[in-house]
CSV table of C-alpha atoms in Angstrom, one decimal:
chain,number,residue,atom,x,y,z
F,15,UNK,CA,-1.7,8.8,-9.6
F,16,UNK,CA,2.1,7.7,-10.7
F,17,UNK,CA,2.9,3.7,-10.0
F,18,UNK,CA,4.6,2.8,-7.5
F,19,UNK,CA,7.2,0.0,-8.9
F,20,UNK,CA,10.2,-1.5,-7.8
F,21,UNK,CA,13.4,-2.6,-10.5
F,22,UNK,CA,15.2,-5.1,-9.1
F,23,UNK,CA,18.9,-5.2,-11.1
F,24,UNK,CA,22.0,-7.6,-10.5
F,25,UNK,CA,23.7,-5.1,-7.6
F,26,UNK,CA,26.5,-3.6,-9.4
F,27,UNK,CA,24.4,-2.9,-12.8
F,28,UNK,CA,22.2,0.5,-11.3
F,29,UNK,CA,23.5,2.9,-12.9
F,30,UNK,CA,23.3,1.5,-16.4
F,31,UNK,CA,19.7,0.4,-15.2
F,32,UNK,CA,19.0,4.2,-14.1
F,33,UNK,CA,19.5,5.3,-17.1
F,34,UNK,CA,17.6,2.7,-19.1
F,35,UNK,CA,14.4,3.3,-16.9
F,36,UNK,CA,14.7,7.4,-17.5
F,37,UNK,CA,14.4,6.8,-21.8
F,38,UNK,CA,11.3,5.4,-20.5
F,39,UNK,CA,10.4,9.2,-20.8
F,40,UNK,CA,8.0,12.2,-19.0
F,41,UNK,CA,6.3,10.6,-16.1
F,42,UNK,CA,9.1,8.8,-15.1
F,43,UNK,CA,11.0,9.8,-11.4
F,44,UNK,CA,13.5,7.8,-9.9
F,45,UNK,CA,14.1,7.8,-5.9
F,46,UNK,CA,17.2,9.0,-4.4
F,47,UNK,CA,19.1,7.0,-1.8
F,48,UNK,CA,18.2,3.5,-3.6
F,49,UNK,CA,18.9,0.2,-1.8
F,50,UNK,CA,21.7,-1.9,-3.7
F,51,UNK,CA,19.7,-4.0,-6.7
F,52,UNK,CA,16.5,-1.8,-6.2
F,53,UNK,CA,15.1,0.9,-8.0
F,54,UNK,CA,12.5,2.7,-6.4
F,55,UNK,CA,10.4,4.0,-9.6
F,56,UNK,CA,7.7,6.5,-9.7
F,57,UNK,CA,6.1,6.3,-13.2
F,58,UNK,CA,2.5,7.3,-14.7
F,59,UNK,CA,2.8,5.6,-18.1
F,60,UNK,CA,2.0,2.3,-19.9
F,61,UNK,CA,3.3,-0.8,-17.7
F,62,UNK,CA,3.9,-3.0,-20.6
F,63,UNK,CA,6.3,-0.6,-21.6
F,64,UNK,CA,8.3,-1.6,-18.3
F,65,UNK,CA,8.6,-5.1,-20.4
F,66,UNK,CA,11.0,-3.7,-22.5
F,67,UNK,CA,13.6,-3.0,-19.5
F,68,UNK,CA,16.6,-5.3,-20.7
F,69,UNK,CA,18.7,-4.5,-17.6
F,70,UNK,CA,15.8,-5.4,-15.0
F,71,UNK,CA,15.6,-8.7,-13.2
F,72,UNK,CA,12.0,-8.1,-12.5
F,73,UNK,CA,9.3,-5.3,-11.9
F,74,UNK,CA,7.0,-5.6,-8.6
F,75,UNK,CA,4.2,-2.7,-8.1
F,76,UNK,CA,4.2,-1.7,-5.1
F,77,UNK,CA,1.4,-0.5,-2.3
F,78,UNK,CA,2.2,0.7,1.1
F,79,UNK,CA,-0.7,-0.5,3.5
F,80,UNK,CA,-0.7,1.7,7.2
F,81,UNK,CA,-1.5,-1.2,9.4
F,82,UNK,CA,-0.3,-2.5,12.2
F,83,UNK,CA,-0.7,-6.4,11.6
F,84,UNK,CA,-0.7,-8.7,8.4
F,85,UNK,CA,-3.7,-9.4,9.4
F,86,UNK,CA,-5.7,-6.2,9.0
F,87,UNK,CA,-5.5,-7.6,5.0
F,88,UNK,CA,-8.1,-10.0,5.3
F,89,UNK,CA,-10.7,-7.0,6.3
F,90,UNK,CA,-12.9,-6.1,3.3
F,91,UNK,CA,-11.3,-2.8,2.1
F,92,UNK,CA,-7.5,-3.7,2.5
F,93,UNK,CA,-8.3,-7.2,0.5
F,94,UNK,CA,-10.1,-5.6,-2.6
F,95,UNK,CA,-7.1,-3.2,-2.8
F,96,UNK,CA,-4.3,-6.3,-2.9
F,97,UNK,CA,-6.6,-8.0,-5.3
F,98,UNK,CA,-6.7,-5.0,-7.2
F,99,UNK,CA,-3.2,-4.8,-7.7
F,100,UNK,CA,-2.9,-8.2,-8.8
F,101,UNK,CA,-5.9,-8.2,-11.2
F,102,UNK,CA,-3.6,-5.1,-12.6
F,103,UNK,CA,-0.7,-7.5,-13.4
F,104,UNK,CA,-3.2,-10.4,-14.6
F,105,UNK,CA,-4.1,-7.7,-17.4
F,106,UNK,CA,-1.3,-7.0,-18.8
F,107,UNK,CA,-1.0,-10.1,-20.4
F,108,UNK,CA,-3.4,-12.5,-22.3
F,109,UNK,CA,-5.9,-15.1,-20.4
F,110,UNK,CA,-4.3,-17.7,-19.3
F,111,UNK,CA,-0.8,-16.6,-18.7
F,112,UNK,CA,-0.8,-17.1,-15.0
F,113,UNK,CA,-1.7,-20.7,-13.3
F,114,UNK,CA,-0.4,-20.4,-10.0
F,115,UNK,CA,0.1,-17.7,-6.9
F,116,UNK,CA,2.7,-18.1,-4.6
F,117,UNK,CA,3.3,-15.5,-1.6
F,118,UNK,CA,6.7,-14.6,-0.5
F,119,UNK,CA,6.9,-13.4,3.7
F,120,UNK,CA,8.4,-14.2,6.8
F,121,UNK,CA,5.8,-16.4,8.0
F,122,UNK,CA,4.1,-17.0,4.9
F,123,UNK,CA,2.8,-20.5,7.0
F,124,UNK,CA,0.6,-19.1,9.8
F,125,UNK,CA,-2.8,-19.0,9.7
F,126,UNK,CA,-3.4,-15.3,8.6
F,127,UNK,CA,-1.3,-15.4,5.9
F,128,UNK,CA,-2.4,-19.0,4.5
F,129,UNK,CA,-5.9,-17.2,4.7
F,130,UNK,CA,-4.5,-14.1,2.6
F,131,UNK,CA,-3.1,-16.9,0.2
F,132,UNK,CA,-6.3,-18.9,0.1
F,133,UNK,CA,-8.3,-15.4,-0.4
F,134,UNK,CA,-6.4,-14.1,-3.2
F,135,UNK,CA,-6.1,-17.4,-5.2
F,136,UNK,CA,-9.7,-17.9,-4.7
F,137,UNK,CA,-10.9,-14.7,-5.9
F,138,UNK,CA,-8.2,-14.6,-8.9
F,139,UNK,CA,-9.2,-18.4,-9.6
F,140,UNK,CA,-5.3,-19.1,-9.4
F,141,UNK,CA,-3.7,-22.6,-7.7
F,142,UNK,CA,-1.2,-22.2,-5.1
F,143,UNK,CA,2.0,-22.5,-6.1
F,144,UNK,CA,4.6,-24.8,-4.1
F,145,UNK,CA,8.0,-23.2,-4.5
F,146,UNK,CA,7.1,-20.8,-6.8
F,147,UNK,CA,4.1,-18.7,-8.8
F,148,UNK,CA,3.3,-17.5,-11.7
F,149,UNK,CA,1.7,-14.5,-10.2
F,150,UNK,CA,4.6,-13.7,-7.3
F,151,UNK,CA,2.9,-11.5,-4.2
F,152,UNK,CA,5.6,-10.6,-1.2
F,153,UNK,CA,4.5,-8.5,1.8
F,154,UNK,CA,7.6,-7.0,3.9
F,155,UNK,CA,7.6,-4.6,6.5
F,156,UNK,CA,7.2,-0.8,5.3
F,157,UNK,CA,10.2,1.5,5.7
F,158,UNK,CA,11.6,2.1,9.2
F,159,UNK,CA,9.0,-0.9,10.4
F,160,UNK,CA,5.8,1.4,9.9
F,161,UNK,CA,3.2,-0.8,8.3
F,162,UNK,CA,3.1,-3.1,5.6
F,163,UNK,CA,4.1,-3.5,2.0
F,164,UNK,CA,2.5,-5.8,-0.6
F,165,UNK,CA,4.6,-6.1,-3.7
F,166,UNK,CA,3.3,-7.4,-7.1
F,167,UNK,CA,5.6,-9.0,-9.7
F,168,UNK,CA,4.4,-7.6,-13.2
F,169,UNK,CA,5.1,-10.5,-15.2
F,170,UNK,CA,4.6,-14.2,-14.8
F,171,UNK,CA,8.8,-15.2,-15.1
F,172,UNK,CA,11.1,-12.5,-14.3
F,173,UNK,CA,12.3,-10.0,-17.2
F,174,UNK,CA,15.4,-11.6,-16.9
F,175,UNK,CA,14.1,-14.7,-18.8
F,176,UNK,CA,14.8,-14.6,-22.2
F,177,UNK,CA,12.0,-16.0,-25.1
F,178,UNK,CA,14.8,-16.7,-27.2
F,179,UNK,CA,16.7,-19.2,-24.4
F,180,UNK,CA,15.2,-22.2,-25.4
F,181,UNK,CA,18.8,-24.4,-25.1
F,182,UNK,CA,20.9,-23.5,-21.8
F,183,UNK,CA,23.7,-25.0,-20.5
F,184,UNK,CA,24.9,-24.9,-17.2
F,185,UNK,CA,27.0,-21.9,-16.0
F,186,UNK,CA,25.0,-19.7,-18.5
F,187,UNK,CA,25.5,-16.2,-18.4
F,188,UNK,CA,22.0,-14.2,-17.7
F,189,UNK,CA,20.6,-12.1,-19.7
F,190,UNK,CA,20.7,-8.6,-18.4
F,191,UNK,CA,24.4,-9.0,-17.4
F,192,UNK,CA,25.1,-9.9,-20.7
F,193,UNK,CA,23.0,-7.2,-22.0
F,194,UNK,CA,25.1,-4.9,-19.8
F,195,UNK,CA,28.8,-5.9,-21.1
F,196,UNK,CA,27.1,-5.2,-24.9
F,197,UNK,CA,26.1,-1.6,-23.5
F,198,UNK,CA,29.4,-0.7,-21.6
F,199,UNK,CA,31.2,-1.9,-25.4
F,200,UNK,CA,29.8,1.4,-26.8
F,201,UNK,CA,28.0,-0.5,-29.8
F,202,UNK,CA,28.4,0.8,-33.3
F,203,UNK,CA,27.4,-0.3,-36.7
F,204,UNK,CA,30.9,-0.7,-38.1
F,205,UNK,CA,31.8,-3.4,-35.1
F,206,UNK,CA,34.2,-6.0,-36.1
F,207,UNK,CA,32.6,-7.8,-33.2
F,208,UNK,CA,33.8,-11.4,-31.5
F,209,UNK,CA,32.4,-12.8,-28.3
F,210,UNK,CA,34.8,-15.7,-27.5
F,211,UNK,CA,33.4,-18.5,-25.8
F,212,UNK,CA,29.6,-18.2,-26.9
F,213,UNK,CA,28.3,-20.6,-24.7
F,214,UNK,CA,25.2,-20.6,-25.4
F,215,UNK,CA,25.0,-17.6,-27.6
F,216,UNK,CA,24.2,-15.2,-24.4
F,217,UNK,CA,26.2,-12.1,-25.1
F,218,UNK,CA,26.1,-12.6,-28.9
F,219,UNK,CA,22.8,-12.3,-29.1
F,220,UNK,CA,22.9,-9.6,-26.7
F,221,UNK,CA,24.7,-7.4,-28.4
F,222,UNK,CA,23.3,-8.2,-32.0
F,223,UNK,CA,19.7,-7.1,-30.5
F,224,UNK,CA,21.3,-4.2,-29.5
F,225,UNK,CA,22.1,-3.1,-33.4
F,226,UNK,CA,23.7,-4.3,-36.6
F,227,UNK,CA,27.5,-5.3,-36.9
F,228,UNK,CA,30.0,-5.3,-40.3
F,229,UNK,CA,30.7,-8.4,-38.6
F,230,UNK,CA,30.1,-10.5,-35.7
F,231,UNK,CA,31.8,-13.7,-34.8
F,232,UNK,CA,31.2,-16.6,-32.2
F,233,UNK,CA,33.6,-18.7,-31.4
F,234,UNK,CA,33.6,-22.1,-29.2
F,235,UNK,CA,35.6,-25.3,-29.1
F,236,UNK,CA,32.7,-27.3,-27.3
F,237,UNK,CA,31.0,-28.8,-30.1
F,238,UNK,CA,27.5,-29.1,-27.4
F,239,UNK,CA,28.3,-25.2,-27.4
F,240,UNK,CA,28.0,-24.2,-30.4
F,241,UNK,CA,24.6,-26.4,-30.7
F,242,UNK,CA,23.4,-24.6,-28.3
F,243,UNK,CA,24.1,-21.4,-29.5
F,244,UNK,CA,22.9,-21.8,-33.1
F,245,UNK,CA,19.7,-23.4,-31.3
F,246,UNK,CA,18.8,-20.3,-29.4
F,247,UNK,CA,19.8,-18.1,-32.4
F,248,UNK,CA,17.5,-19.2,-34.5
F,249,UNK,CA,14.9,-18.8,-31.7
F,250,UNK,CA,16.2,-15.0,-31.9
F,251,UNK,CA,15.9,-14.3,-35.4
F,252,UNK,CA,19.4,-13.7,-35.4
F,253,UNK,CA,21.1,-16.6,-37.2
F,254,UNK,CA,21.6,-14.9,-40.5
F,255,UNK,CA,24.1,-11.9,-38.9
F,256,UNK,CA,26.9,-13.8,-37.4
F,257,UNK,CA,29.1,-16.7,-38.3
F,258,UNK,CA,29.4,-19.3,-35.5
F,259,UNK,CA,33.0,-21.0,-35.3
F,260,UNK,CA,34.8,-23.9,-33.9
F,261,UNK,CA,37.7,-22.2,-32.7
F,262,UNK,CA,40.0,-21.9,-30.2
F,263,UNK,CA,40.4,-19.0,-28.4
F,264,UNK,CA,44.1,-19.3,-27.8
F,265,UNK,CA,44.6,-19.5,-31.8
F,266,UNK,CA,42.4,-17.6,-33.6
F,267,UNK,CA,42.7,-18.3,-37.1
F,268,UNK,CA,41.9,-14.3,-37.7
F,269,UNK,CA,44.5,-11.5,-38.9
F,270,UNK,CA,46.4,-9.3,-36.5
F,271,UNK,CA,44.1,-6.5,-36.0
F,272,UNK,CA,41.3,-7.8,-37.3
F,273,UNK,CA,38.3,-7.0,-34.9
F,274,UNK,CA,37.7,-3.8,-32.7
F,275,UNK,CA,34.7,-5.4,-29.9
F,276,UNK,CA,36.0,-8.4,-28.0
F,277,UNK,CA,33.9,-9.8,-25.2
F,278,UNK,CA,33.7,-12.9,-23.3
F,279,UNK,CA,32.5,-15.1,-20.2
F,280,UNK,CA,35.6,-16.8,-18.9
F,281,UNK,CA,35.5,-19.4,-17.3
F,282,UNK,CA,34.8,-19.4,-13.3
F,283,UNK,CA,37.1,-22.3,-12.3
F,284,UNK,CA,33.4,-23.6,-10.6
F,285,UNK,CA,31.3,-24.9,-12.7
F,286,UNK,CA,33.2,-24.5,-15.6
F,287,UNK,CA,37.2,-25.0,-16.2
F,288,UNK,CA,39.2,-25.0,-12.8
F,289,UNK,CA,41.5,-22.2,-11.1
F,290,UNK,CA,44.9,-24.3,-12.6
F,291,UNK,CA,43.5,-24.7,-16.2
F,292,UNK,CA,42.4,-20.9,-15.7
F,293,UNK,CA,46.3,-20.0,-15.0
F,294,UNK,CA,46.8,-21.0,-18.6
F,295,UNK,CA,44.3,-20.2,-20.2
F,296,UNK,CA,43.9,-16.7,-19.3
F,297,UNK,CA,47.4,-15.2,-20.0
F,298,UNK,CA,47.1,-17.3,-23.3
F,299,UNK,CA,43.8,-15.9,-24.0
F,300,UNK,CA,44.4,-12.2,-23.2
F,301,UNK,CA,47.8,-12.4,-25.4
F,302,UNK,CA,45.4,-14.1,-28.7
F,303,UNK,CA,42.8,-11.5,-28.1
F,304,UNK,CA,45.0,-8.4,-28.1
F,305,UNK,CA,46.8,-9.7,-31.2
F,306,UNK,CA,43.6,-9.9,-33.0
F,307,UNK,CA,42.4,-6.6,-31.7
F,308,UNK,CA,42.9,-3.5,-33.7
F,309,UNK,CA,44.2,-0.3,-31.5
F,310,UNK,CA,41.6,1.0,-29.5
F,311,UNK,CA,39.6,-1.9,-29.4
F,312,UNK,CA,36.8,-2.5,-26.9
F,313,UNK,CA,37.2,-5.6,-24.5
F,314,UNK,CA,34.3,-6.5,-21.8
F,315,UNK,CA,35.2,-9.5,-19.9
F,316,UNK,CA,33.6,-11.4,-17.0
F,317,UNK,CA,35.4,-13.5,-14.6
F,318,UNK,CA,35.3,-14.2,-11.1
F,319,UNK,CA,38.8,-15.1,-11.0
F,320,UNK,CA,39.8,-11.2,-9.5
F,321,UNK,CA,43.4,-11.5,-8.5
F,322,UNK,CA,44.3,-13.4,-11.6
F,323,UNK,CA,43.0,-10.7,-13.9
F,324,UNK,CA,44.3,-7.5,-11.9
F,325,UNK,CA,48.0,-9.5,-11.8
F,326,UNK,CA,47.3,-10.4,-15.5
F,327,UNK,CA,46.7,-7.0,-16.5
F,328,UNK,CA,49.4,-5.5,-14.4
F,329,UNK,CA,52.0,-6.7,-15.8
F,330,UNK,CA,50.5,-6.5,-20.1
F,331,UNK,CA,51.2,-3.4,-22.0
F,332,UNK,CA,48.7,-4.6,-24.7
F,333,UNK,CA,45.7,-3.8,-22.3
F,334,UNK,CA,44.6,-0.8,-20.7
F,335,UNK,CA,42.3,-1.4,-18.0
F,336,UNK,CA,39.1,1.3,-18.0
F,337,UNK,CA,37.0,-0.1,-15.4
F,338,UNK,CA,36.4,-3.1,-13.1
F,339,UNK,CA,32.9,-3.5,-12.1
F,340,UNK,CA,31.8,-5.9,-9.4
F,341,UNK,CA,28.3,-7.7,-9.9
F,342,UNK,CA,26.2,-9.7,-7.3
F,343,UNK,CA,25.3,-13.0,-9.9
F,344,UNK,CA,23.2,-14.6,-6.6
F,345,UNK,CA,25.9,-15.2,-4.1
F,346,UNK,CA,29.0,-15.1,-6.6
F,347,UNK,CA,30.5,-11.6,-7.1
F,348,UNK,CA,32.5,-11.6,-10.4
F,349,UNK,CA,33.8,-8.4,-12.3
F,350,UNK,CA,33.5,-6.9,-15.5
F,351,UNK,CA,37.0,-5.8,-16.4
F,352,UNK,CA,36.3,-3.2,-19.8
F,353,UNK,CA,39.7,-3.0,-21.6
F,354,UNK,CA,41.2,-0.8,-24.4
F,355,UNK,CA,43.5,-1.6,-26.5
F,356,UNK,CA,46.7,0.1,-26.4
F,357,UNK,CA,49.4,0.5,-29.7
F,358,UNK,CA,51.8,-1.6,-28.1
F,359,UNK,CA,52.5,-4.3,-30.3
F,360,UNK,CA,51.9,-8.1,-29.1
């Protein structure tokens, strides 16, 4: 029988996630009539291949139980099956890689469910887990409010973790939102690529795991930054393809026309920069990156500053805006605004 999985995306990203999930192959079906930032997933091959989904948040399988009560669980049969699909995660990965079980429901406090908790960690010979688990079990309320589901995440941190993040900094972009802007760039082997404001390497090393460059360029006049970035770099294995800069995005010591991929994480005005440094810095920023882009040029940039872009872009003949796609980043809703270069000259 085909899993039953769940993909939960950043809302916004689905279809690029759709599409990532059906290279999975044969055996794979996607649901219609999908909830925003979840997949519904039918698939009957290897589940470790699911690790490979760089768009996904995280994978949960997922088991429909006709009951009436949470508590119908705890009987014999029902039990053995939710410990089943849990020992079916556990196996996926080597001993050892999940401590702790934590159990997300409304409720997750009264006595039947502290039993299901107590049960399941027993038999899997798991701790409980305080805020959080390892192995993450949530029970909801089936479809229309007929019975009960019990979902499963696959992995012990979601997929949106990266192994090569071992420096962050605060603000960081995640990982299959930066994944996403590399995609919607159209990636080629000749790129002339430069992601201004690295960070801490986020969408560089995105996009360089995406394929090989002519050239790739990160640039960053926080001197912490660029740390940062060269520290999770190395952690990639990517180091020895791009050159990592101290410059200023508002003078770019590069030729007019000089690169063809441009992308970027500007600034919020939150938790980094502020919405009156942002009024300079964006026009001066947009006006430097269009002089060093060639005709044609791809441009992804994320921003949560809306009404300053759209104006921005309005009124520049450099910039040709393609689309503007909104994304749910946990209660902030920025936009990816993909630009194109235009022959007008700066």
């Amino acid at each position: 029988m085909p899993y039953h999985l769940e993909v939960v995306v950043a809302a916004g990203l689905e279809s690029l996630a759709r599409e990532e999930i059906q290279r999975l192959g044969r055996g794979t079906r996607l649901a219609p009539g999908q909830t925003p930032g979840v997949l519904t997933v039918h698939y009957d091959g290897s589940l470790q291949r699911l690790f490979t989904l760089r768009l996904a948040t995280s994978v949960y399988l997922v088991k429909h139980f006709a009951i009436p009560r949470p508590r119908a669980l705890l009987g014999d049969q029902h039990l053995r099956t939710a410990l089943g699909l849990a020992e079916t995660a556990l196996n996926l990965h080597p001993r050892g890689s999940f401590q702790t079980l934590y159990l997300s429901a409304a409720g997750a406090e009264s006595s039947v469910l502290t039993r299901l908790k107590d049960e399941l960690s027993t038999s899997l010979g798991l701790q409980l887990g305080q805020e959080d688990g390892d192995l993450l079990v949530r029970l909801r309320r089936g479809t229309g409010g007929h019975g009960w589901d019990l979902l499963v995440r696959l992995t012990p941190r979601p997929l949106a973790t990266r192994a090569w993040r071992v420096c962050n900094r605060e603000g960081a972009l995640n990982g299959p939102v930066a994944h996403a802007m590399a995609l919607l760039t159209h990636p080629e082997p000749d790129d002339l690529y430069l992601n201004l404001g690295c960070g801490s390497g986020t969408l560089l090393i995105e996009r360089l795991q995406l394929g090989r460059t002519q050239r790739a360029i990160g640039c960053d006049t926080n001197s912490e930054a660029l740390a940062c970035t060269r520290t999770n770099l190395e952690a990639a294995k990517l180091m020895d393809r791009c050159e990592i800069t101290p410059w200023d995005a508002r003078k770019l010591p590069l030729p007019d026309g000089s690169v063809n991929v441009i992308t970027a994480d500007l600034p919020f005005g939150h938790l980094v920069g502020s919405h009156n440094e942002n009024l300079e810095l964006y026009p001066a920023l947009l006006q430097e990156a269009a002089r060093v882009a060639r005709p044609h040029a791809r441009c992804a940039l994320l921003s949560h500053e809306v009404r300053l872009m759209e104006h921005l872009l309005a009124t520049m003949t450099t910039w040709r805006l393609i689309e503007n796609l909104r994304v749910d980043l946990g209660g902030l809703y920025p936009r990816i605004f993909l630009l194109r270069r235009t022959n007008q000259s700066v």
